[in-house]
Amino acid sequence: MNDPLKSVEGSIASAIQSAVQAEFGISIELPVLQFTRREFSGTYTWVSFGLAKTVGIPPDDVGQIIGKQLIDSCQFVKNFNIVKGFLNVELADEAWVNLWNALQVDSYGVSPVREDEPASMVEYSSPNTNKPLHLGHVRNNLLGHSVSELIRATGKKVIKVQIINDRGIHICKSMLAWKKFGAGETPESSGKKGDHLVGKYYVAFDRAYREEMAALVATGRTEEQAKAEAPLMREAQEMLRLWEEGDTAVMNLWRTMNQWVYAGFEATYRRLGVSFDKNYYESETYVLGKQDVERGLELGVFYRKDDGSVWIDLRPDGLDEKVVLRSDGTSVYMTQDLGTAVQRFLDFNIDGLTYVVGNEQDYHFKVLFLILKKLGYSWAHQLVHLSYGMVDLPNGRMKSREGSVVDADDLLSEMETTAAQLSEELGKLEGMPEADKAALYRTLGHGALKYFILKVDPTKRMVFNPEESVDFNGNTGPFLQYTHARIASLLRKAGERQPVAAAGYAWDPRETEVVFQLAQFPRTVQQAADARNPAAVANYVYELVKSFNGLYQNLSILNADQPEQVALRLALAERVGYVVRTGLGFLGITAPDRM
RNA sequence: GGCCCUGUAGCUCAACUGAAUAGAGCACUUGACUACGGAUCAAGAGGUUUUAGGUUUGAAUCCUAACAGGGUCACCA
């Protein structure tokens, strides 16, 4: 990574280190500098309390002594001030020229992908095939996609995968209901999107099943008995048994209905702008892992109980006993996940695997990673669970049974409609072809949604209010997009640009503030990728845009007094536009040139 | 009940992982268009960071406890 701040920071830090040595005869570690708070003048701040304590001199005095030394010994330091023990360092013009030059790189902040090195795998989305995607999947997909983009930007090759939960009782429910009540309805015959069609029958099953249970309870049976005896549930279980036997009719129906769902998912993924390099299917992976269980038995990591089931005892690690193979020899969830993890490291040359999975599965992944370590896989410590929080509605959690679910397709459509209405009202798009307008409304509507979701720390749960919907003013996607469009307009108007002479330039504080913001881009990307935290980029771009808008509103660019000011400010605007576009790109958001 | 996570302005979120007077947006009040695009900018009001202790020169941040909310404790996935 090319971090422009590193040389300036490093130079100041080591100058402080030397000054401490020279003045007090003490060797300290290279000090960590922090950014000076906005209300004080200066760019970097060094806290002198620690040293003051060891040498027994008041912090302000220590600051004075070190600050004076810095002016002489460090070319990047122009001046300093001290407020209550905080030494605030003001940067010299040389530092600004240095930073300015570092920004003038074509793919600033983005490292070229090293194709020959091992890749990093990201698993996300991972839907069930019995119902369409909802708001929770949207957060998952946006996070997975964005994290992949960020990792790639650091120069790492990325392989994006999803595992599709295409087998089990849930899909049998949809299949059964379709057979009973469907009258041959298909996506073609009904014009319904395949995933919504299958979801409709999943709901139909649930409704009919409840009616059966209610009838059974009315005849005096307990809730438990009714659940077990309901004919529909028995039929569904029978269907699952036939599926596992490979019954031709059941398999054919299963394939057909899953294909409908995949087509539906594919359409939603395309709208969201996400994609995968490989799909894993549970119908294929659910047998994986049995060999690993055998291996674990040989290693003595697992043990077999009398009924034949296989377990691991994690109580010494503060966890519980966990089953890894059923008594009838079939897999549980853990078995598959063990096998699938192993398989992935065989399938690809990867040195890392990130699971984007909700925090309700924290315990599962803790156990999974621990077992893989105990099985002796060297890569086990390179597994990451990006545990994201649930998306709540204002009155609590989404509950599909109560119908309080925000559907992904509906949500995207609503966002597009809102963007269209707003754009029409503002009426800035005269002369734009209808097709371009429609594309722009998608860009803006989706931008609002994506930014709204990604600006929140992934690990935290968040609240989504469908009524108030997503705002288009303030700290929002369209606000950032607007700034980009305005910069694009500015550059169009400017035409041919003059070369910039940064050396000897008389910097305005508004300009250096933007330069300093821009200089933080590569570091922000690296940190966001390491922490798998797109919100860091979202918040960074917002801060940058606010700084630039302050400049834009208060300083004239095209009509600046001096020609060198015009040239520099235009170049600065261009760099801001580039970073906004690139940063939003990491979030899956497009920055338009006009809106 | 055991374990895990989270409590910050009326609402939605920040806070460089221990620093200065806890910051933004929405909503509310007010000001700025003979314009480089007002989806903007400038200002005001709004907080005992759930509570009580502790560690530290310094705590929203670390420790302990209480309270509140959520998750999880299946031979479901």
XYZ file of C-alpha atoms (C1' of nucleotides) in Angstrom:
672
model
C 0.000 0.000 0.000
C 1.175 3.474 -0.821
C 0.228 5.519 2.238
C 1.108 9.189 1.681
C 0.778 10.025 5.358
C 3.375 7.505 6.345
C 6.405 9.583 5.374
C 5.124 12.787 6.975
C 4.000 10.987 10.100
C 7.102 8.875 10.365
C 9.346 11.870 9.972
C 7.590 13.823 12.726
C 7.430 10.826 15.019
C 11.106 10.036 14.723
C 11.963 13.711 15.172
C 10.043 13.613 18.465
C 11.865 10.452 19.411
C 15.245 12.071 18.765
C 14.230 15.249 20.561
C 13.279 13.276 23.661
C 16.610 11.488 23.528
C 18.521 14.750 23.087
C 16.649 16.772 25.719
C 15.966 14.187 28.402
C 18.392 11.380 27.591
C 15.556 8.868 27.458
C 14.881 6.477 24.594
C 11.207 6.032 23.908
C 9.375 3.956 21.338
C 8.323 5.669 18.148
C 5.373 7.736 19.338
C 1.903 7.325 17.881
C 0.498 10.590 16.594
C -3.170 11.397 16.408
C -5.033 13.789 14.178
C -5.592 17.169 15.766
C -9.179 17.865 16.650
C -10.887 20.350 14.428
C -11.261 23.072 17.047
C -7.491 23.426 17.480
C -4.991 24.599 14.923
C -2.545 22.011 13.717
C -2.681 18.693 11.917
C -0.985 16.160 14.174
C -1.060 15.922 17.938
C 1.369 14.319 20.322
C 0.299 13.689 23.916
C 3.031 14.517 26.385
C 1.510 13.156 29.602
C 3.387 9.881 29.541
C 6.795 11.461 29.191
C 5.932 14.274 31.594
C 5.259 11.716 34.264
C 8.499 9.827 33.794
C 10.694 12.943 33.753
C 8.710 14.762 36.427
C 8.160 17.939 34.426
C 4.759 19.517 33.722
C 3.258 18.340 30.396
C 3.093 21.843 28.919
C 6.806 22.382 29.555
C 7.679 19.065 27.967
C 5.587 20.087 24.968
C 7.376 23.435 24.691
C 10.802 21.810 24.737
C 9.927 19.145 22.189
C 7.962 21.536 19.983
C 10.894 23.944 19.664
C 13.187 21.099 18.722
C 10.740 19.921 16.057
C 10.727 23.225 14.199
C 14.483 22.957 13.765
C 14.828 19.246 13.221
C 11.840 18.325 11.052
C 11.326 19.841 7.618
C 7.590 19.083 7.711
C 6.943 21.103 10.870
C 6.204 24.798 10.536
C 4.869 25.659 13.954
C 3.283 24.261 17.069
C 0.939 25.131 19.907
C 0.252 23.548 23.230
C -3.117 23.139 24.865
C -3.250 21.381 28.216
C -0.418 19.002 27.501
C -1.331 18.342 23.898
C 1.371 19.326 21.418
C -0.324 20.320 18.174
C 1.972 20.340 15.167
C 1.307 22.580 12.189
C 2.632 21.266 8.893
C 4.993 23.206 6.656
C 4.267 23.794 2.967
C 6.772 21.085 2.115
C 4.504 18.570 3.775
C 1.518 19.728 1.749
C 3.451 19.569 -1.498
C 4.640 16.120 -0.513
C 1.094 14.937 0.159
C -0.271 16.647 -2.924
C 2.187 14.857 -5.163
C 1.323 11.523 -3.630
C -2.316 11.976 -4.639
C -1.517 12.328 -8.324
C -1.493 8.622 -9.138
C -3.817 7.012 -11.647
C -5.309 4.288 -9.467
C -4.722 6.122 -6.207
C -5.717 4.002 -3.218
C -6.116 0.810 -5.241
C -3.383 -1.802 -5.459
C -3.092 -3.974 -8.565
C -4.234 -7.542 -7.922
C -1.375 -10.007 -7.440
C -2.696 -12.853 -9.539
C 0.043 -15.342 -8.660
C -0.550 -15.219 -4.919
C -3.173 -17.210 -2.993
C -6.649 -15.714 -3.031
C -9.007 -14.764 -0.250
C -12.424 -16.431 -0.316
C -15.610 -14.700 0.771
C -18.823 -16.630 1.345
C -22.013 -14.642 1.481
C -25.726 -14.621 0.665
C -26.274 -18.343 1.290
C -30.041 -18.409 0.755
C -32.647 -21.097 1.252
C -34.528 -22.100 -1.870
C -38.006 -21.988 -0.387
C -38.566 -18.245 -0.324
C -37.361 -14.995 -1.887
C -34.611 -12.800 -0.524
C -35.508 -10.269 2.154
C -33.942 -7.278 3.871
C -31.637 -9.452 5.967
C -30.203 -10.989 2.788
C -29.762 -7.501 1.389
C -27.483 -6.537 4.260
C -25.634 -9.823 3.884
C -25.157 -9.401 0.128
C -24.083 -5.786 0.320
C -21.570 -6.596 3.036
C -20.221 -9.621 1.195
C -19.849 -7.770 -2.047
C -18.296 -4.702 -0.458
C -15.851 -6.671 1.659
C -14.787 -8.543 -1.478
C -14.186 -5.279 -3.319
C -12.182 -3.883 -0.423
C -9.985 -6.945 -0.125
C -9.390 -6.847 -3.864
C -8.431 -3.176 -3.634
C -5.609 -4.121 -1.282
C -4.138 -6.259 -4.057
C -5.528 -9.603 -2.963
C -7.280 -11.888 -5.381
C -10.828 -12.646 -4.214
C -13.079 -15.633 -4.841
C -16.726 -15.026 -4.051
C -18.889 -18.025 -3.252
C -22.313 -18.789 -1.901
C -23.684 -22.006 -0.505
C -27.242 -22.649 -1.500
C -29.381 -24.494 0.959
C -31.341 -26.434 -1.630
C -32.340 -29.549 0.300
C -34.286 -30.444 3.369
C -37.774 -30.263 4.758
C -38.303 -26.595 3.888
C -38.162 -27.101 0.134
C -40.295 -30.238 0.444
C -42.985 -28.096 2.038
C -43.056 -25.794 -0.973
C -43.020 -28.768 -3.347
C -45.853 -30.498 -1.573
C -48.024 -27.395 -1.444
C -47.388 -26.731 -5.111
C -48.413 -30.293 -5.981
C -51.580 -30.050 -3.933
C -52.745 -26.509 -4.634
C -50.649 -25.306 -7.544
C -52.722 -26.534 -10.480
C -49.578 -26.530 -12.579
C -48.750 -22.878 -12.053
C -45.316 -21.903 -13.393
C -43.385 -18.627 -13.589
C -44.274 -18.521 -17.289
C -47.986 -19.199 -16.819
C -48.401 -16.740 -13.965
C -45.775 -14.154 -14.846
C -44.459 -14.432 -11.313
C -40.779 -14.359 -10.461
C -39.709 -17.930 -9.698
C -38.529 -17.354 -6.134
C -41.726 -15.504 -5.280
C -43.819 -18.278 -6.782
C -42.099 -20.954 -4.707
C -42.309 -18.722 -1.656
C -46.033 -18.398 -2.175
C -46.414 -22.172 -1.841
C -44.220 -22.259 1.216
C -46.663 -19.852 2.813
C -49.583 -21.909 1.508
C -48.142 -24.986 3.171
C -47.779 -23.213 6.447
C -51.357 -21.964 6.359
C -52.837 -25.381 5.530
C -50.617 -27.038 8.124
C -51.846 -24.663 10.801
C -55.434 -25.398 9.895
C -54.783 -29.111 10.238
C -53.164 -28.593 13.592
C -56.027 -26.429 14.810
C -58.486 -29.141 13.768
C -56.494 -31.770 15.642
C -56.272 -29.652 18.750
C -60.029 -29.191 18.558
C -60.442 -32.970 18.812
C -58.580 -32.903 22.103
C -54.988 -33.504 21.085
C -52.122 -31.525 22.560
C -50.132 -29.057 20.496
C -47.223 -31.497 20.355
C -49.360 -34.366 19.149
C -51.039 -32.208 16.567
C -47.684 -31.080 15.208
C -46.513 -34.642 14.761
C -49.752 -36.069 13.469
C -50.751 -33.428 10.956
C -51.058 -35.262 7.612
C -49.327 -32.493 5.651
C -46.210 -32.646 7.791
C -46.136 -36.416 7.461
C -46.424 -36.111 3.725
C -43.612 -33.577 3.627
C -41.400 -35.870 5.643
C -42.256 -38.747 3.359
C -41.282 -36.552 0.433
C -37.941 -35.772 2.032
C -37.387 -39.518 2.480
C -38.181 -40.107 -1.190
C -35.817 -37.288 -2.131
C -33.003 -38.916 -0.197
C -33.762 -42.209 -1.966
C -33.516 -40.404 -5.268
C -37.128 -40.985 -6.289
C -37.443 -39.846 -9.902
C -40.687 -37.909 -9.654
C -39.645 -36.080 -6.496
C -36.202 -35.311 -7.892
C -37.700 -33.908 -11.072
C -40.085 -31.647 -9.213
C -37.242 -30.578 -6.914
C -35.011 -29.677 -9.851
C -37.775 -27.800 -11.622
C -38.765 -25.716 -8.643
C -35.172 -24.989 -7.672
C -34.489 -23.758 -11.194
C -37.360 -21.307 -10.845
C -35.844 -20.041 -7.613
C -32.353 -19.723 -9.078
C -33.652 -17.661 -11.962
C -35.395 -15.408 -9.463
C -32.329 -15.063 -7.256
C -30.191 -14.317 -10.266
C -32.447 -11.400 -11.208
C -32.256 -9.966 -7.690
C -28.482 -10.409 -7.522
C -28.120 -8.559 -10.792
C -30.220 -5.704 -9.499
C -28.145 -5.557 -6.335
C -24.976 -5.677 -8.405
C -23.562 -8.761 -6.694
C -22.167 -11.930 -8.215
C -20.398 -15.158 -7.343
C -17.460 -17.033 -8.796
C -18.787 -20.369 -7.621
C -21.957 -21.772 -6.119
C -21.851 -24.618 -3.645
C -25.047 -26.646 -3.202
C -25.926 -28.396 -0.005
C -27.432 -31.249 -1.962
C -23.848 -31.929 -3.016
C -21.921 -30.892 0.076
C -24.079 -32.538 2.725
C -22.191 -35.784 2.382
C -18.845 -34.033 2.763
C -17.263 -34.120 6.149
C -17.777 -37.754 6.949
C -14.162 -38.476 6.098
C -13.138 -35.697 8.416
C -15.197 -37.314 11.134
C -13.321 -40.570 10.522
C -10.074 -38.698 10.696
C -11.086 -37.015 13.914
C -11.917 -40.391 15.415
C -8.502 -41.712 14.489
C -6.853 -38.636 15.950
C -8.867 -39.045 19.129
C -10.436 -35.606 18.685
C -13.909 -37.184 18.425
C -15.438 -40.151 20.218
C -18.301 -42.511 19.432
C -21.178 -43.129 21.781
C -22.900 -46.500 22.183
C -25.707 -45.579 19.789
C -23.145 -44.886 17.057
C -23.323 -41.088 17.102
C -20.027 -39.208 17.056
C -19.248 -36.311 19.400
C -16.619 -33.857 20.417
C -16.215 -32.701 23.985
C -15.369 -29.022 24.067
C -16.001 -28.521 27.759
C -12.277 -28.104 28.457
C -12.456 -25.139 26.040
C -15.400 -23.649 27.872
C -17.948 -24.859 25.329
C -20.267 -27.867 25.287
C -20.403 -31.352 23.877
C -21.367 -31.252 20.239
C -22.619 -33.970 17.909
C -20.762 -34.205 14.603
C -22.448 -37.300 13.136
C -25.887 -38.729 13.801
C -26.431 -42.231 15.160
C -27.795 -43.294 11.771
C -24.551 -42.128 10.177
C -25.986 -39.056 8.454
C -24.549 -35.554 8.591
C -25.549 -32.669 10.751
C -24.955 -29.018 9.908
C -21.550 -29.111 11.562
C -20.465 -32.143 9.533
C -21.212 -30.374 6.262
C -19.497 -27.189 7.302
C -16.375 -29.087 8.283
C -16.341 -30.907 4.970
C -17.150 -27.838 2.932
C -14.348 -25.827 4.518
C -11.854 -28.583 3.752
C -13.205 -28.899 0.234
C -12.756 -25.211 -0.461
C -9.102 -25.266 0.420
C -8.759 -28.202 -1.978
C -10.772 -26.503 -4.734
C -8.873 -23.227 -4.679
C -5.483 -21.794 -3.850
C -6.682 -19.647 -0.960
C -5.145 -18.525 2.294
C -8.220 -17.037 3.894
C -11.955 -17.614 4.121
C -14.491 -15.096 5.367
C -17.996 -16.245 6.215
C -20.548 -13.448 6.033
C -23.166 -14.941 8.319
C -25.517 -13.408 10.890
C -24.492 -13.201 14.523
C -27.151 -15.706 15.539
C -24.598 -18.275 14.409
C -21.723 -16.993 16.542
C -21.637 -20.152 18.604
C -21.701 -22.429 15.577
C -18.694 -20.749 14.003
C -16.789 -20.658 17.244
C -17.198 -24.421 17.444
C -16.501 -24.962 13.742
C -13.220 -23.050 13.822
C -12.136 -24.754 17.013
C -12.797 -28.231 15.603
C -10.854 -27.453 12.452
C -7.939 -26.319 14.566
C -8.099 -29.495 16.601
C -8.128 -31.516 13.384
C -4.801 -29.903 12.673
C -5.567 -27.818 9.604
C -2.947 -25.134 9.336
C -5.366 -22.746 7.660
C -7.888 -22.951 10.478
C -6.622 -19.732 12.028
C -7.247 -17.893 8.748
C -10.993 -18.332 8.987
C -13.060 -15.273 9.797
C -16.702 -15.074 10.740
C -17.988 -11.656 9.701
C -20.799 -11.724 12.194
C -23.272 -9.055 11.253
C -26.225 -7.870 13.286
C -29.822 -8.437 12.401
C -31.880 -5.790 10.653
C -34.814 -4.936 12.859
C -38.040 -3.275 11.906
C -39.275 -0.513 14.217
C -41.476 -2.974 16.098
C -38.842 -5.664 16.386
C -37.455 -8.524 14.445
C -38.691 -9.518 10.986
C -40.980 -12.513 11.290
C -41.967 -14.328 8.121
C -44.797 -16.111 9.884
C -46.388 -12.839 10.862
C -45.832 -11.453 7.411
C -43.614 -8.656 8.722
C -40.872 -9.172 6.182
C -39.393 -6.589 3.863
C -38.968 -8.240 0.478
C -35.751 -7.407 -1.370
C -37.356 -6.897 -4.786
C -40.148 -4.719 -3.402
C -37.649 -2.664 -1.488
C -35.484 -2.016 -4.546
C -38.533 -1.029 -6.564
C -39.701 1.396 -3.909
C -36.291 3.017 -3.787
C -36.318 3.473 -7.558
C -39.782 5.004 -7.453
C -38.826 7.422 -4.712
C -35.706 8.470 -6.597
C -37.774 9.048 -9.720
C -40.346 11.194 -7.905
C -37.678 13.293 -6.267
C -35.786 13.783 -9.517
C -38.951 14.808 -11.340
C -39.714 17.397 -8.689
C -36.246 18.882 -8.909
C -36.479 18.831 -12.686
C -32.789 18.908 -13.512
C -32.840 16.161 -16.091
C -34.325 17.957 -19.081
C -33.175 16.567 -22.367
C -32.064 13.272 -20.909
C -33.363 10.214 -22.808
C -35.986 8.192 -20.905
C -33.803 5.085 -20.776
C -30.954 7.062 -19.206
C -33.353 8.556 -16.706
C -34.585 5.133 -15.680
C -31.010 3.944 -15.215
C -30.223 7.022 -13.154
C -33.231 6.454 -10.882
C -31.933 2.957 -10.239
C -28.477 4.329 -9.496
C -29.851 6.887 -7.049
C -32.444 4.683 -5.379
C -30.044 1.793 -4.915
C -27.321 4.214 -3.822
C -29.561 5.507 -1.054
C -30.367 1.995 0.136
C -26.828 0.650 -0.051
C -25.301 3.605 1.730
C -28.002 3.525 4.392
C -27.167 -0.093 5.177
C -23.405 -0.051 4.712
C -22.671 3.079 6.725
C -23.583 1.176 9.882
C -20.954 -0.892 11.679
C -21.645 -4.441 10.388
C -21.360 -6.073 13.768
C -24.147 -3.975 15.194
C -27.819 -4.577 14.749
C -29.652 -1.833 12.973
C -33.190 -0.548 12.630
C -34.852 -0.099 9.270
C -38.056 1.888 9.086
C -39.891 1.128 5.823
C -42.382 3.986 6.338
C -39.839 6.745 6.730
C -37.924 4.850 4.093
C -34.438 5.977 3.241
C -33.580 9.643 3.167
C -32.069 11.465 0.186
C -30.790 14.477 2.134
C -28.002 14.742 4.679
C -25.685 11.821 5.348
C -26.982 9.704 2.486
C -25.886 8.027 -0.706
C -27.506 10.635 -2.978
C -25.738 13.419 -1.075
C -22.394 11.849 -1.993
C -23.593 11.176 -5.521
C -24.710 14.776 -5.804
C -21.281 16.051 -4.863
C -19.779 13.821 -7.530
C -22.230 15.056 -10.159
C -21.476 18.655 -9.239
C -17.747 18.080 -9.548
C -18.291 16.429 -12.911
C -20.291 19.457 -14.013
C -17.553 21.766 -12.791
C -14.892 19.904 -14.748
C -17.053 19.912 -17.892
C -17.397 23.639 -17.583
C -13.694 24.176 -16.978
C -12.630 22.497 -20.210
C -8.890 22.287 -20.783
C -7.012 22.485 -17.475
C -3.726 24.223 -16.747
C -0.825 22.399 -15.056
C -0.613 22.794 -11.290
C 2.362 24.307 -9.515
C 2.078 22.979 -5.968
C 5.578 24.076 -4.957
C 5.463 27.611 -3.651
C 1.675 27.661 -3.616
C -0.027 29.725 -0.945
C -2.337 27.143 0.600
C -5.730 28.031 1.994
C -6.698 26.030 5.119
C -9.790 24.778 3.279
C -7.544 23.341 0.610
C -5.102 21.644 2.959
C -7.993 20.169 4.873
C -9.231 18.484 1.703
C -5.706 17.379 0.795
C -5.339 15.838 4.224
C -8.658 14.037 3.857
C -7.630 12.700 0.462
C -4.332 11.505 1.887
C -6.210 9.243 4.287
C -7.862 7.247 1.517
C -5.369 4.372 1.067
C -5.079 3.836 4.796
C -8.846 3.827 5.207
C -9.235 1.212 2.489
C -6.582 -1.000 4.058
C -8.118 -0.735 7.519
C -11.626 -1.326 6.208
C -10.455 -4.439 4.350
C -8.579 -5.796 7.365
C -11.528 -5.216 9.656
C -14.058 -6.312 6.998
C -15.817 -3.047 7.697
C -17.275 -1.135 4.717
C -18.742 1.412 7.137
C -15.254 2.821 7.621
C -15.141 3.710 3.918
C -18.686 5.068 3.940
C -17.944 7.378 6.841
C -14.650 8.420 5.310
C -16.224 9.423 2.001
C -18.846 11.392 3.879
C -16.213 13.338 5.805
C -14.291 14.015 2.615
C -17.371 15.278 0.854
C -18.259 17.563 3.743
C -14.776 19.077 3.681
C -14.967 19.605 -0.043
C -18.449 21.109 0.073
C -17.211 23.568 2.661
C -14.505 24.639 0.259
C -16.851 24.715 -2.702
C -19.348 26.911 -0.920
C -16.797 29.354 0.452
C -14.069 29.602 -2.160
C -14.536 30.322 -5.785
C -12.995 27.747 -8.083
C -13.445 28.828 -11.701
C -13.459 32.500 -10.720
C -10.631 32.387 -8.212
C -8.347 35.455 -8.082
C -5.167 33.793 -9.233
C -4.792 31.434 -12.209
C -2.751 29.018 -10.066
C -5.656 28.853 -7.635
C -8.029 27.931 -10.449
C -5.667 25.214 -11.627
C -5.043 23.761 -8.190
C -8.654 23.829 -7.069
C -9.799 22.169 -10.265
C -7.193 19.468 -9.811
C -8.279 19.099 -6.204
C -11.917 18.769 -7.267
C -10.911 16.126 -9.784
C -9.137 14.098 -7.080
C -12.127 14.400 -4.746
C -14.369 13.201 -7.555
C -12.073 10.260 -8.172
C -11.940 9.218 -4.514
C -15.702 9.606 -4.074
C -16.312 7.518 -7.185
C -13.795 4.869 -6.150
C -14.877 4.761 -2.521
C -18.540 4.486 -3.428
C -17.540 1.814 -5.935
C -16.243 -0.292 -3.033
C -19.726 -0.040 -1.573
C -21.323 -1.123 -4.823
C -22.640 2.400 -5.430
C -22.329 4.173 -8.771
C -21.463 7.873 -8.821
C -23.262 9.562 -11.726
C -21.925 12.540 -13.701
C -25.319 14.149 -13.733
C -28.432 13.841 -11.574
C -31.031 -20.547 34.108
C -25.593 -21.016 31.511
C -22.839 -18.623 27.717
C -22.376 -14.584 23.890
C -23.596 -9.605 21.980
C -25.599 -4.626 22.595
C -27.201 -0.060 25.696
C -24.476 7.252 23.182
C -29.361 13.802 21.541
C -36.688 12.729 20.431
C -35.159 9.188 15.975
C -31.082 6.755 12.827
C -25.928 6.442 13.409
C -20.179 8.273 14.522
C -16.122 8.670 17.797
C -8.848 7.182 14.605
C -9.517 1.178 19.400
C -7.520 5.091 26.414
C -7.090 11.552 25.414
C -8.779 17.901 24.854
C -15.463 21.009 25.216
C -18.654 13.060 22.999
C -19.553 14.309 16.779
C -23.015 13.919 12.168
C -27.778 13.391 9.688
C -33.225 13.504 10.276
C -36.930 16.313 12.858
C -37.227 21.605 15.226
C -35.621 27.305 15.035
C -32.891 30.945 11.947
C -29.756 32.916 7.977
C -27.443 32.472 2.714
C -29.343 31.958 -4.494
C -28.023 38.976 -9.965
C -25.381 30.469 -8.687
C -18.672 27.054 -10.411
C -25.811 22.695 -9.874
C -29.795 24.798 -2.927
C -30.348 16.753 -3.223
C -26.017 22.621 -0.830
C -23.757 25.819 2.866
C -23.705 28.654 7.656
C -25.751 29.056 12.635
C -29.030 27.738 17.087
C -31.167 24.408 20.390
C -30.859 19.317 21.888
C -26.170 14.647 26.333
C -24.670 13.162 33.865
C -22.667 8.152 26.952
C -28.611 2.940 31.290
C -26.993 2.830 36.717
C -23.332 2.063 40.811
C -18.397 1.183 41.953
C -13.102 0.446 40.328
C -8.227 1.030 37.382
C -5.656 5.462 35.086
C -2.494 11.877 34.611
C -6.910 10.865 31.437
C -12.740 6.269 30.436
C -18.447 6.165 25.901
C -14.040 2.943 25.339
C -10.710 -1.425 30.143
C -12.494 -4.351 34.979
C -16.710 -5.778 38.562
C -21.849 -5.699 39.682
C -26.899 -4.313 38.729
C -30.765 -3.010 35.193
C -32.762 -3.227 30.062
C -32.910 -5.392 25.135
C -31.356 -9.258 21.686
C -29.101 -13.942 20.363
C -27.921 -18.956 21.519
C -28.003 -23.385 24.281
C -31.495 -29.731 18.582
C -28.912 -36.335 16.224
C -32.867 -28.168 12.353
C -30.050 -25.471 8.742
